[in-house]
Amino acid sequence: MRRVDLWCWWVAAGVAAIAGYYLLPGGGMARDLAYNGIGLVSVVAILAGVRLHRPARPAMWYWFAAGQAASAAGDLTWNYYVYVLHQEPYPSAADIFYLAGYPLLAAGLWLLVRGRGGGLAEPAIVGVGLGLVFWVFVLHPIAADTSVTGLEQAISTAYPAADALLLAFLARLFLTRAGTASTRLLAVAAVLLLIADVGYSVDTLYSGGDGDEFTAGWLLSYVVWAAAALHPSISGAAEPRAGGGDSRLGRIQAVVLSASALLSPAMLFLPDVGDNALDRAAIGASSVVLFLLVIARVFGLARRVRGQAAELRHIVMHDDLTGLPNRRRFDQLLAASAHPWVVFVGLDGLKNINDELGRPVGDRVLAVLAGRIAISAAAPGRIAVSAAAAGRIAVSAAAAARIGDDEFAVLLPTAADAALTAERLAASLAEPVTAGDHELLVGAAIGVAGAADPVEVLRRAEAAMHAAKETGEPCRTWTADLDERAGEHARLGAELRAALDAGQFQVVYQPIVAVPEGRIAAVEALVRWHHPQRGTVSPALFIPVAEHNGLIIELGAWILRTACERMARWRADLGDAAPDRVSVNVSARQLARPGFSRTVTEALDLAGLPPECLTVEVTETAVFGGGQAVTALHELRAAGVRIALDDFGTGHSSLGLLHTVPVDVLKVDKSFVDDITSAGRHQVIARALIQVTDGLGLTAVAEGVETAEQAEVLYALGYRLLQGYYYGRPAAELPLAASGNAHL
């Protein structure tokens, strides 16, 4: 039998047993033994359910089992009086067990409801209202009966009083949104017990009956109590509701509360109620108590609304992932500040982490970095900001906020605090981040600015951050020339579009010479801009602008097509004298664009150029982050295109890239060639690089060769492909032979 079905079988068996109980002859030992058997088996079933389902808080179930056991013990004691001693005394020892069961059940209900939320005012309103009804119709008539002894009055009063205690816990349970099937079964069991007790009291008090018809309520209560323990949801029945706050009233709860609050004045409209001073005092006292409880409930609701409003304000003004203030909150603080300073932080590489390792890892990295930013920001201490309507307001620490996906800002009062914070941020963010099994390094650029205008200071800080990114500096402070450069970039960006449409760009080619024979083995395609007013514009000026505004995609595709077409014509015109390959530089933005490999193959197909005649040159920084850029290079390599790593040795982690990036050619940067004729570290590095390329089966090209002495030393070190002004400047046409003394 499955555990999930066990409670259903138990309920079915219990209902059948109760039906069998009523089929037995009334007033006989068989019926009483059947009654006792149902009670005792229910106790065993509760204990079995606890052992079977292992609830997180078993204590309350043991209290329920003890309460049921006490009631069953009372039944057995009463049967002993009847069938052994042939007595029916009242009160008797059986009443001790019966009454003892109520506080045991109440203890279990208390454990159930105490962590479930909801204030005391709501169940108290229900308890006072129904308690008044109990008093008027049950407790007071019993207490006023002068025909019985004081002990009988006390015992008779104790039963409905115990029911009133259970009623209070039931009210607490029903007025909270407690949610498992086991909990609902417990509530049904307690209600059945309450109905049976009240019905029996009213029947015997007013009609003189024996109350036998209410026996089914007690028996069903036994069965349902055990069913709650056997239900699989028992493991969650005692757990506090998530959030732990006051429960939200539904329509039914509101009706119950309203009706309970009106019970006291409604009693005055019933005939024969309030005829004596004791009833009037009880009605008056309950009315006062109900009024105070309603007031308490109103204040509780108001307090809860204020708390929820504060929570909503916090949610609206803070970032979910990092817990830092968001852009909206930062703008408020910035607007209220007096001559603020802002440290603007831009992170690099988070997108690649999300793409390659998954967003959970990226979120973890971002949360760690946000924590570092918050700690670094808090270090300078207190700052003061001013609000127009409130004078000057003290803020306990510098305000750090997340204002974009990978951007943060810190609000500070002085230039000294800003400089100190920027220094601490640069050191803190340079440390690797451990996320799961990964140790990751995220780049960061920091901009610092101050201004009286809140909008202007943020703009300046962001401009300084972008300038730091462009130059590779960890931190940059805003100066006026940044705006001038930004304006110049904006003008260049606007003119680039017109220049491309007007055909102002030209592709030129610099030879790559094989030594010692002096043959032009390859050429590198370079772009030049001949501006009608500015003259020749340096690529160092317009290439960064094109990358920034995205025009590099279109410009790069044009360069690629032009170079492939020219190379195809040389092959057709010169035959074996034509260079073997043409190299085309590709930017990081081009590589990151999906479909770049298709752009390259289309250019080759259009020109009729074999893929092995094209070399794509990329920088270390373009592929350092991995992701789409490396994927594109693998696709090109698979298509037959050669890959060259440009400016080798000057980037982030050159040797590490050789494991992940498909490379055919290493182009040794000019900075290692400039001082190659002097014995020292540059010559050692150049020698090490040629050894690396030879060992890995790659081709090495030394760039920036300007003198014969440099060429001789490089040849002696083992370099066989050289490029530089010594062999020829970039030109639109291919020279018939390399200049300089190529024959070493």
XYZ file of C-alpha atoms in Angstrom:
744
model
C 0.000 0.000 0.000
C 1.411 3.391 -0.935
C 1.968 5.952 1.802
C -0.106 8.485 -0.085
C -3.133 6.158 0.020
C -2.796 5.058 3.628
C -4.783 7.902 5.120
C -7.632 7.345 2.644
C -7.870 3.692 3.639
C -7.795 4.731 7.287
C -10.716 7.157 6.840
C -12.709 4.538 4.950
C -12.058 1.948 7.662
C -12.904 4.464 10.385
C -16.232 5.419 8.814
C -17.085 1.726 8.389
C -16.219 1.089 12.047
C -18.471 3.968 13.158
C -21.318 2.585 11.039
C -20.721 -0.811 12.630
C -20.819 0.817 16.043
C -24.374 2.047 15.416
C -25.427 -1.368 14.151
C -24.533 -2.931 17.517
C -27.227 -3.103 20.217
C -27.464 0.153 22.179
C -26.425 0.311 25.805
C -24.368 -2.901 25.641
C -20.775 -3.747 26.364
C -20.090 -4.574 22.689
C -20.904 -1.047 21.580
C -18.805 0.480 24.372
C -15.857 -1.783 23.555
C -16.146 -0.781 19.893
C -16.118 2.886 20.944
C -13.018 2.324 23.080
C -11.350 0.358 20.291
C -11.761 3.204 17.785
C -10.230 5.651 20.281
C -7.254 3.438 21.126
C -6.525 2.496 17.522
C -6.602 6.214 16.634
C -3.859 6.860 19.194
C -1.747 4.098 17.658
C -2.424 5.481 14.152
C -1.167 8.941 15.189
C 2.083 7.472 16.506
C 2.420 5.344 13.358
C 1.971 8.407 11.163
C 4.737 10.245 13.033
C 7.094 7.294 12.610
C 6.160 6.817 8.956
C 6.364 10.430 7.706
C 8.972 11.886 10.110
C 7.537 15.416 10.498
C 9.967 18.242 11.133
C 8.269 19.037 14.469
C 6.905 15.797 15.938
C 6.261 17.238 19.418
C 2.793 18.541 18.580
C 1.737 15.132 17.271
C 2.804 13.520 20.521
C 0.620 16.053 22.346
C -2.308 15.118 20.116
C -1.681 11.421 20.740
C -1.511 12.083 24.490
C -4.808 14.006 24.369
C -6.542 11.214 22.490
C -5.037 8.641 24.849
C -6.364 10.588 27.856
C -9.849 10.622 26.325
C -9.643 6.879 25.585
C -8.468 6.284 29.153
C -11.543 8.182 30.374
C -13.752 5.869 28.286
C -12.097 2.775 29.756
C -12.416 4.167 33.278
C -16.107 4.868 32.779
C -16.649 1.331 31.429
C -14.914 -0.021 34.530
C -17.421 1.839 36.706
C -20.356 0.620 34.662
C -19.487 -3.022 33.982
C -17.261 -3.899 36.943
C -18.458 -1.700 39.803
C -21.985 -1.345 38.384
C -21.962 2.379 39.158
C -22.558 5.556 37.129
C -21.110 8.247 39.388
C -20.765 11.920 38.405
C -18.218 13.299 38.847
C -15.792 10.347 38.684
C -12.190 9.498 37.915
C -13.181 9.254 34.260
C -13.787 13.015 34.238
C -10.183 13.552 35.298
C -8.965 11.786 32.147
C -11.574 13.483 29.930
C -10.670 16.962 31.174
C -6.947 16.199 31.036
C -7.259 15.541 27.297
C -8.253 19.142 26.498
C -5.059 20.915 27.666
C -3.005 18.216 25.918
C -4.834 18.860 22.644
C -4.569 22.594 23.252
C -0.785 22.249 23.696
C -0.558 20.543 20.318
C -2.700 23.210 18.666
C -0.551 25.909 20.248
C 2.579 24.376 18.700
C 0.742 24.317 15.373
C -0.405 27.929 15.305
C 2.329 29.789 17.177
C 4.712 30.059 14.192
C 2.024 30.485 11.586
C 1.641 34.242 11.603
C -1.430 36.293 12.338
C -1.906 38.552 15.321
C -3.732 37.745 18.532
C -6.455 40.338 17.997
C -8.314 38.361 15.312
C -8.674 35.047 17.197
C -9.408 36.991 20.369
C -12.348 38.728 18.650
C -13.774 35.349 17.606
C -13.052 33.840 21.011
C -14.687 36.669 22.974
C -17.755 36.757 20.711
C -18.385 33.006 20.794
C -17.282 32.827 24.419
C -20.121 35.178 25.317
C -22.552 32.814 23.569
C -21.060 29.945 25.554
C -21.523 31.880 28.758
C -25.110 32.873 28.160
C -26.410 29.544 26.878
C -24.112 26.963 28.494
C -21.801 28.095 31.260
C -24.149 30.425 33.150
C -27.121 27.988 33.207
C -24.816 25.275 34.556
C -23.257 27.570 37.122
C -26.713 28.811 38.209
C -28.097 25.298 38.753
C -28.565 25.082 42.539
C -29.804 21.490 42.405
C -26.284 20.054 42.048
C -23.235 20.134 44.244
C -20.410 22.589 43.825
C -18.104 19.879 42.456
C -20.693 18.898 39.876
C -21.075 22.533 38.881
C -17.304 22.903 38.561
C -16.920 19.783 36.432
C -19.927 20.642 34.261
C -18.574 24.141 33.741
C -15.061 22.884 32.987
C -16.123 20.968 29.868
C -17.567 23.918 27.910
C -14.762 26.109 29.255
C -12.243 23.643 27.775
C -14.191 23.782 24.517
C -13.877 27.560 24.578
C -10.090 27.115 24.898
C -10.041 24.905 21.799
C -12.256 27.426 20.052
C -9.655 30.156 20.533
C -6.962 28.016 18.892
C -9.298 27.072 16.060
C -10.037 30.746 15.456
C -6.297 31.427 15.250
C -5.887 28.528 12.839
C -8.768 29.497 10.543
C -7.749 33.143 10.439
C -4.298 32.357 9.055
C -3.504 31.048 5.633
C -2.018 27.775 6.778
C -1.821 25.506 4.047
C -1.420 21.718 4.120
C -4.022 18.987 3.886
C -2.827 17.628 7.229
C -3.489 21.002 8.856
C -6.987 21.140 7.411
C -7.719 17.643 8.698
C -6.590 18.719 12.178
C -8.971 21.653 12.019
C -11.842 19.360 10.965
C -11.063 16.982 13.827
C -11.078 19.796 16.384
C -14.321 21.215 14.968
C -15.990 17.779 15.200
C -14.912 17.506 18.835
C -16.197 21.002 19.546
C -19.564 20.383 17.873
C -20.037 17.111 19.742
C -19.174 18.691 23.108
C -21.400 21.745 22.619
C -24.255 19.722 21.178
C -24.106 17.269 24.070
C -24.074 20.100 26.636
C -27.004 21.951 25.039
C -29.025 18.751 24.527
C -28.625 17.533 28.091
C -29.113 21.023 29.554
C -32.234 22.163 27.700
C -34.015 19.045 26.438
C -32.991 16.496 29.010
C -31.749 14.058 26.348
C -28.846 11.632 26.707
C -26.861 13.182 23.832
C -26.208 9.796 22.197
C -26.625 11.247 18.719
C -23.457 13.307 19.246
C -21.351 10.205 19.815
C -20.681 10.094 16.080
C -18.952 13.474 16.374
C -16.516 12.180 18.982
C -15.823 9.031 16.980
C -15.284 10.964 13.747
C -12.973 13.292 15.627
C -10.857 10.291 16.639
C -10.695 9.079 13.052
C -9.920 12.437 11.436
C -7.262 13.287 14.028
C -5.412 10.105 13.107
C -5.983 10.737 9.385
C -4.146 14.067 9.746
C -1.133 12.191 11.135
C -1.262 9.575 8.357
C -1.488 12.139 5.553
C 1.831 12.607 3.636
C 1.701 16.382 4.119
C 2.307 15.918 7.863
C 5.951 16.805 7.276
C 4.943 20.377 6.433
C 1.953 20.783 8.685
C 3.925 22.265 11.543
C 6.168 24.540 9.549
C 5.745 28.308 9.849
C 4.304 30.078 6.856
C 6.914 31.683 4.633
C 7.309 35.293 5.523
C 5.988 34.837 9.047
C 4.001 38.084 8.945
C 0.331 38.729 9.695
C -1.984 36.644 7.535
C -4.051 38.466 4.958
C -7.735 38.147 5.559
C -9.932 36.750 2.863
C -13.613 37.387 2.486
C -14.608 34.477 4.718
C -12.285 35.603 7.495
C -13.619 39.140 7.251
C -17.197 37.866 7.573
C -16.275 35.721 10.594
C -14.556 38.644 12.324
C -17.432 41.012 11.619
C -20.040 38.533 12.859
C -18.034 37.789 16.008
C -17.655 41.490 16.793
C -21.457 41.953 16.442
C -22.385 38.990 18.639
C -22.191 40.995 21.859
C -24.686 43.757 20.920
C -26.815 41.205 19.036
C -27.343 39.246 22.263
C -29.382 42.148 23.653
C -32.050 41.593 20.986
C -32.683 37.975 22.033
C -35.605 37.335 24.418
C -34.771 36.434 28.028
C -31.128 37.387 27.529
C -29.809 40.073 29.827
C -32.619 39.654 32.396
C -30.111 39.233 35.201
C -27.228 41.405 36.302
C -24.594 38.751 35.617
C -25.556 38.393 31.950
C -25.700 42.158 31.523
C -22.249 42.508 33.062
C -20.887 39.784 30.778
C -22.411 41.435 27.687
C -21.093 44.865 28.692
C -17.611 43.573 29.463
C -17.415 41.611 26.204
C -18.555 44.690 24.252
C -15.747 46.750 25.751
C -13.196 44.014 25.093
C -14.397 43.594 21.509
C -14.162 47.346 20.939
C -10.589 47.385 22.231
C -9.666 44.367 20.128
C -11.071 45.976 16.993
C -9.038 49.121 17.749
C -5.947 46.950 18.230
C -6.644 45.249 14.923
C -6.948 48.594 13.129
C -3.645 49.751 14.578
C -2.103 46.417 13.570
C -3.337 46.813 10.032
C -1.963 50.343 9.883
C 1.399 49.178 11.179
C 1.459 46.370 8.643
C 0.588 48.752 5.809
C 3.425 51.049 6.875
C 5.797 48.091 6.980
C 4.715 46.904 3.558
C 5.057 50.419 2.172
C 8.596 50.613 3.541
C 9.369 47.217 2.054
C 8.000 48.305 -1.315
C 10.069 51.484 -1.185
C 13.145 49.388 -0.506
C 12.336 47.058 -3.404
C 11.750 49.963 -5.788
C 14.955 51.708 -4.739
C 17.339 48.717 -4.599
C 18.799 46.192 -6.988
C 17.505 42.650 -6.493
C 20.750 40.847 -7.270
C 23.307 42.923 -5.371
C 21.132 44.581 -2.732
C 22.717 47.947 -3.564
C 20.681 51.077 -4.293
C 19.606 51.251 -7.928
C 19.785 54.076 -10.477
C 16.548 55.649 -9.218
C 17.797 55.857 -5.627
C 21.232 57.051 -6.722
C 19.663 59.860 -8.758
C 17.703 60.938 -5.666
C 20.833 61.064 -3.521
C 22.726 62.811 -6.280
C 20.021 65.449 -6.698
C 20.034 66.106 -2.953
C 23.805 66.438 -2.641
C 25.915 69.558 -2.481
C 28.762 69.576 -5.046
C 29.105 65.793 -5.189
C 31.945 63.677 -6.466
C 31.175 60.474 -8.334
C 33.333 57.424 -8.917
C 31.982 55.537 -11.932
C 32.907 51.853 -12.363
C 32.475 49.945 -15.624
C 33.100 46.177 -15.649
C 34.363 44.195 -18.650
C 33.866 40.534 -19.458
C 30.620 39.783 -17.627
C 28.774 39.013 -20.859
C 31.392 36.444 -21.815
C 31.104 34.816 -18.391
C 27.321 34.616 -18.773
C 27.627 33.170 -22.281
C 30.306 30.589 -21.503
C 29.680 29.588 -17.885
C 26.000 30.420 -17.461
C 24.103 33.260 -15.842
C 24.207 31.786 -12.288
C 28.009 32.013 -12.351
C 27.816 35.507 -13.814
C 25.352 36.586 -11.129
C 27.637 35.198 -8.443
C 30.606 37.124 -9.847
C 28.540 40.299 -10.044
C 27.342 39.915 -6.454
C 30.914 39.439 -5.199
C 32.158 42.484 -7.103
C 29.221 44.542 -5.831
C 30.181 43.589 -2.289
C 33.738 44.746 -2.900
C 32.479 48.028 -4.315
C 30.236 48.580 -1.293
C 33.111 47.879 1.131
C 35.506 50.154 -0.741
C 32.860 52.885 -0.901
C 32.134 52.733 2.824
C 35.759 53.211 3.777
C 35.984 57.038 3.495
C 33.334 57.489 6.195
C 30.493 59.980 6.533
C 29.304 62.349 3.848
C 26.776 65.158 3.967
C 24.130 65.877 1.351
C 21.591 68.642 1.293
C 17.912 68.559 0.394
C 16.046 71.662 -0.698
C 13.332 71.286 1.933
C 15.267 69.671 4.735
C 18.568 71.485 4.951
C 21.616 69.252 5.311
C 21.162 65.535 5.854
C 23.865 63.269 7.243
C 24.425 60.012 5.381
C 26.231 57.287 7.314
C 28.420 56.091 4.433
C 29.261 56.804 0.832
C 26.378 55.745 -1.417
C 27.329 52.913 -3.765
C 24.731 51.925 -6.371
C 24.293 49.641 -9.335
C 23.123 51.897 -12.147
C 23.407 49.513 -15.098
C 23.986 45.876 -15.994
C 27.744 46.143 -15.482
C 28.050 49.705 -14.198
C 28.269 51.036 -10.648
C 28.610 54.493 -9.164
C 29.724 55.790 -5.783
C 28.633 59.164 -4.408
C 31.267 60.971 -2.316
C 31.575 64.418 -0.718
C 35.134 65.462 -1.569
C 37.834 64.974 -4.164
C 40.071 63.341 -1.564
C 37.417 60.777 -0.692
C 36.818 60.119 -4.384
C 40.530 59.579 -5.098
C 40.899 57.260 -2.091
C 37.810 55.270 -3.063
C 38.956 54.943 -6.691
C 42.335 53.661 -5.503
C 40.724 51.092 -3.236
C 38.287 50.037 -5.940
C 41.070 49.524 -8.482
C 42.975 47.291 -6.054
C 39.896 45.372 -4.928
C 38.444 44.727 -8.386
C 41.796 43.566 -9.742
C 41.606 40.466 -7.531
C 40.144 37.309 -9.124
C 36.667 36.135 -8.148
C 35.987 32.555 -7.098
C 32.602 31.322 -8.311
C 32.039 27.626 -7.839
C 34.921 25.791 -9.496
C 35.986 28.851 -11.454
C 38.500 31.570 -10.622
C 37.641 34.502 -12.848
C 39.182 37.872 -13.528
C 36.880 40.711 -14.572
C 38.288 43.903 -15.985
C 37.259 47.250 -14.550
C 37.645 50.852 -15.670
C 37.075 53.693 -13.206
C 36.162 57.298 -13.887
C 36.207 60.106 -11.314
C 34.528 63.499 -11.589
C 33.062 66.277 -9.495
C 30.593 69.053 -10.343
C 27.863 71.154 -8.807
C 25.277 69.911 -11.314
C 24.118 66.357 -10.431
C 23.441 65.441 -14.056
C 26.749 66.843 -15.225
C 28.853 65.083 -12.585
C 27.495 61.680 -13.568
C 28.094 62.388 -17.253
C 31.641 63.482 -16.574
C 32.399 60.436 -14.429
C 31.055 58.128 -17.132
C 33.086 59.909 -19.804
C 36.211 59.478 -17.677
C 35.416 55.785 -17.267
C 35.130 55.305 -21.047
C 38.399 57.157 -21.528
C 40.055 54.783 -19.050
C 38.701 51.825 -21.028
C 40.095 53.178 -24.281
C 43.579 53.801 -22.902
C 43.721 50.713 -20.693
C 44.223 52.762 -17.535
C 42.659 51.452 -14.330
C 41.382 54.935 -13.408
C 40.897 58.287 -15.092
C 39.849 61.644 -13.644
C 37.706 63.867 -15.825
C 39.329 66.855 -17.489
C 37.970 69.316 -20.028
C 40.007 67.795 -22.859
C 37.918 64.612 -22.526
C 34.887 66.589 -23.631
C 36.883 68.117 -26.454
C 38.004 64.666 -27.547
C 34.454 63.365 -27.198
C 33.269 66.227 -29.391
C 35.955 65.466 -31.932
C 34.974 61.800 -31.889
C 31.365 62.768 -32.445
C 32.324 64.905 -35.444
C 34.548 62.153 -36.840
C 31.758 59.650 -36.362
C 29.379 61.785 -38.357
C 31.961 62.295 -41.133
C 32.860 58.591 -41.279
C 29.450 57.714 -42.653
C 29.732 60.300 -45.419
C 33.322 59.260 -46.146
C 32.352 55.642 -46.658
C 29.523 56.612 -48.987
C 31.753 59.048 -50.903
C 34.620 56.569 -51.384
C 37.163 58.542 -49.378
C 38.779 55.379 -47.969
C 41.636 53.555 -49.651
C 43.203 50.166 -48.953
C 47.004 50.088 -49.038
C 49.333 47.098 -48.724
C 52.589 46.646 -46.808
C 54.853 43.799 -47.862
C 55.825 40.918 -45.597
C 59.189 39.748 -46.879
C 60.759 36.311 -46.755
C 64.465 36.487 -45.979
C 67.108 35.958 -47.102
C 65.680 35.619 -50.638
C 63.762 38.902 -50.431
C 60.540 37.595 -51.929
C 57.290 39.317 -50.995
C 55.619 36.374 -49.303
C 52.503 38.244 -48.172
C 51.013 41.680 -47.773
C 49.037 43.285 -44.985
C 45.999 45.317 -46.029
C 45.689 48.657 -44.237
C 43.079 51.395 -44.594
C 43.675 55.094 -45.168
C 41.206 57.985 -45.073
C 41.779 60.870 -47.462
C 39.542 63.617 -46.128
C 38.826 66.520 -48.507
C 39.427 69.135 -45.775
C 41.422 67.339 -43.075
C 43.793 65.616 -45.460
C 44.942 62.122 -44.520
C 43.355 61.073 -41.231
C 45.365 58.645 -39.159
C 43.785 55.216 -38.507
C 44.730 55.724 -34.858
C 42.068 58.479 -34.812
C 39.208 57.095 -36.855
C 39.404 53.329 -36.162
C 38.495 53.711 -32.427
C 35.637 56.010 -33.430
C 34.376 53.486 -35.987
C 34.536 50.730 -33.380
C 32.654 52.872 -30.878
C 29.779 53.816 -33.189
C 29.607 50.424 -34.910
C 30.627 51.619 -38.371
C 33.653 49.333 -38.156
C 31.338 46.476 -39.176
C 30.572 48.037 -42.538
C 34.041 49.516 -42.991
C 35.717 46.219 -42.118
C 33.535 44.291 -44.572
C 34.485 46.766 -47.315
C 38.199 46.405 -46.527
C 37.863 42.624 -46.581
C 36.113 42.580 -49.976
C 38.580 45.056 -51.462
C 41.626 43.132 -50.246
C 40.284 39.823 -51.517
C 39.498 41.303 -54.947
C 42.977 42.874 -55.209
C 44.673 39.649 -54.172
C 42.690 37.715 -56.761
C 43.798 40.187 -59.493
C 47.448 39.890 -58.452
C 47.234 36.123 -58.656
C 45.698 36.399 -62.107
C 48.156 39.061 -63.370
C 51.428 38.010 -61.687
C 51.095 34.274 -61.414
C 53.889 32.803 -59.297
C 55.257 36.285 -58.580
C 52.125 37.217 -56.657
C 52.200 37.122 -52.845
C 51.011 33.931 -51.234
C 48.539 35.638 -48.945
C 46.899 38.888 -47.941
C 46.377 39.710 -44.255
C 43.337 41.696 -43.141
C 42.943 43.128 -39.639
C 39.664 42.332 -37.880
C 38.370 44.181 -34.821
C 36.830 42.705 -31.670
C 33.456 44.130 -32.628
C 33.523 42.351 -35.979
C 34.423 39.038 -34.367
C 31.695 39.365 -31.753
C 29.027 39.833 -34.424
C 27.208 36.562 -35.234
C 27.728 35.498 -38.840
C 31.187 37.042 -39.264
C 32.660 33.836 -40.684
C 29.909 33.864 -43.319
C 30.876 37.450 -44.239
C 34.454 36.293 -44.825
C 33.521 33.284 -46.948
C 31.137 35.403 -49.028
C 33.951 37.897 -49.719
C 36.231 35.030 -50.787
C 33.580 33.540 -53.035
C 32.782 36.916 -54.589
C 36.456 37.531 -55.404
C 37.171 33.945 -56.426
C 40.027 33.750 -53.925
C 40.952 30.436 -52.256
C 40.579 30.554 -48.430
C 44.257 29.635 -47.889
C 45.227 32.922 -49.550
C 43.632 34.961 -46.759
C 44.982 35.566 -43.259
C 42.749 37.178 -40.643
C 44.715 39.193 -38.084
C 43.269 39.647 -34.605
C 44.697 41.167 -31.436
C 45.010 39.365 -28.133
C 42.523 41.729 -26.505
C 39.911 40.902 -29.166
C 39.872 37.218 -28.253
C 40.894 37.337 -24.587
C 37.293 37.113 -23.367
C 36.539 34.049 -25.503
C 32.895 33.578 -26.476
C 31.678 34.413 -29.986
C 35.081 35.777 -31.061
C 36.862 32.446 -30.549
C 33.929 30.581 -32.100
C 34.218 32.722 -35.230
C 37.958 31.995 -35.489
C 37.354 28.256 -35.251
C 34.778 28.539 -38.041
C 37.251 30.458 -40.223
C 40.020 27.970 -39.508
C 37.696 25.121 -40.472
C 36.989 26.952 -43.771
C 40.743 27.103 -44.579
C 41.469 30.723 -43.588
C 44.707 31.290 -41.655
C 44.658 33.089 -38.300
C 47.340 35.533 -37.164
C 47.681 36.827 -33.603
C 48.757 40.466 -33.946
C 50.856 42.480 -31.464
C 51.812 39.231 -29.768
C 53.249 39.564 -26.270
C 51.596 42.886 -25.396
C 48.134 41.654 -24.383
C 46.597 39.887 -21.404
C 47.745 36.282 -21.437
C 49.479 35.435 -24.695
C 50.697 31.898 -24.024
C 47.360 30.916 -22.504
C 45.575 32.035 -25.660
C 47.529 29.525 -27.741
C 45.576 26.742 -26.034
C 42.136 28.143 -26.907
C 42.555 30.217 -30.078
C 43.323 28.528 -33.417
C 46.540 30.314 -34.440
C 48.796 29.869 -37.486
C 50.896 33.039 -37.318
C 52.369 35.035 -34.431
C 53.187 38.637 -35.278
C 55.840 39.851 -32.842
C 55.066 43.409 -31.791
C 57.248 46.334 -32.860
C 58.032 47.140 -29.223
C 60.229 44.023 -29.065
C 61.980 44.876 -32.334
C 62.894 48.513 -31.653
C 65.813 47.686 -29.331
C 66.638 44.268 -30.766
C 70.168 45.344 -31.711
C 71.056 45.969 -28.066
C 71.857 42.924 -26.006
C 69.268 42.799 -23.290
C 65.755 41.778 -22.393
C 64.225 42.633 -25.789
C 66.608 40.293 -27.576
C 65.934 37.599 -24.964
C 62.187 37.967 -25.461
C 62.510 37.901 -29.241
C 64.593 34.716 -29.010
C 62.041 33.117 -26.671
C 59.179 33.982 -28.998
C 60.796 32.408 -32.048
C 61.462 29.298 -29.990
C 57.792 29.186 -28.966
C 56.588 29.497 -32.552
C 59.053 26.876 -33.829
C 58.105 24.513 -31.017
C 54.390 24.862 -31.725
C 54.782 24.621 -35.484
C 53.642 28.207 -36.065
C 54.917 30.965 -38.328
C 56.553 34.053 -36.823
C 56.468 37.527 -38.404
C 58.554 40.325 -36.886
C 56.864 43.721 -37.281
C 58.322 47.206 -37.284
C 61.670 46.431 -38.924
C 63.166 49.810 -39.860
C 66.923 49.224 -40.161
C 69.271 46.716 -41.713
C 70.805 46.036 -38.301
C 67.424 45.000 -36.905
C 66.845 42.724 -39.886
C 70.261 41.071 -39.437
C 69.720 40.376 -35.749
C 66.237 39.004 -36.339
C 67.520 36.732 -39.085
C 70.251 35.505 -36.781
C 67.664 34.727 -34.116
C 65.725 32.604 -36.600
C 63.073 34.931 -38.023
C 62.374 34.337 -41.701
C 59.414 36.718 -42.277
C 59.948 40.438 -41.642
C 57.693 43.467 -42.060
C 58.391 47.189 -41.691
C 59.391 50.420 -43.353
C 62.830 48.971 -44.142
C 61.132 46.730 -46.707
C 58.459 49.100 -47.862
C 55.781 51.479 -46.739
C 52.099 50.713 -47.307
C 51.144 51.485 -50.904
C 48.159 51.065 -53.162
C 50.152 48.973 -55.663
C 52.372 45.982 -55.028
C 56.078 46.793 -55.534
C 57.926 44.528 -57.960
C 60.511 43.754 -55.279
C 61.064 44.544 -51.637
C 63.193 47.605 -50.913
C 66.123 47.485 -48.528
C 68.828 44.847 -48.267
C 66.552 41.826 -48.204
C 69.292 39.400 -49.187
C 70.993 38.671 -45.900
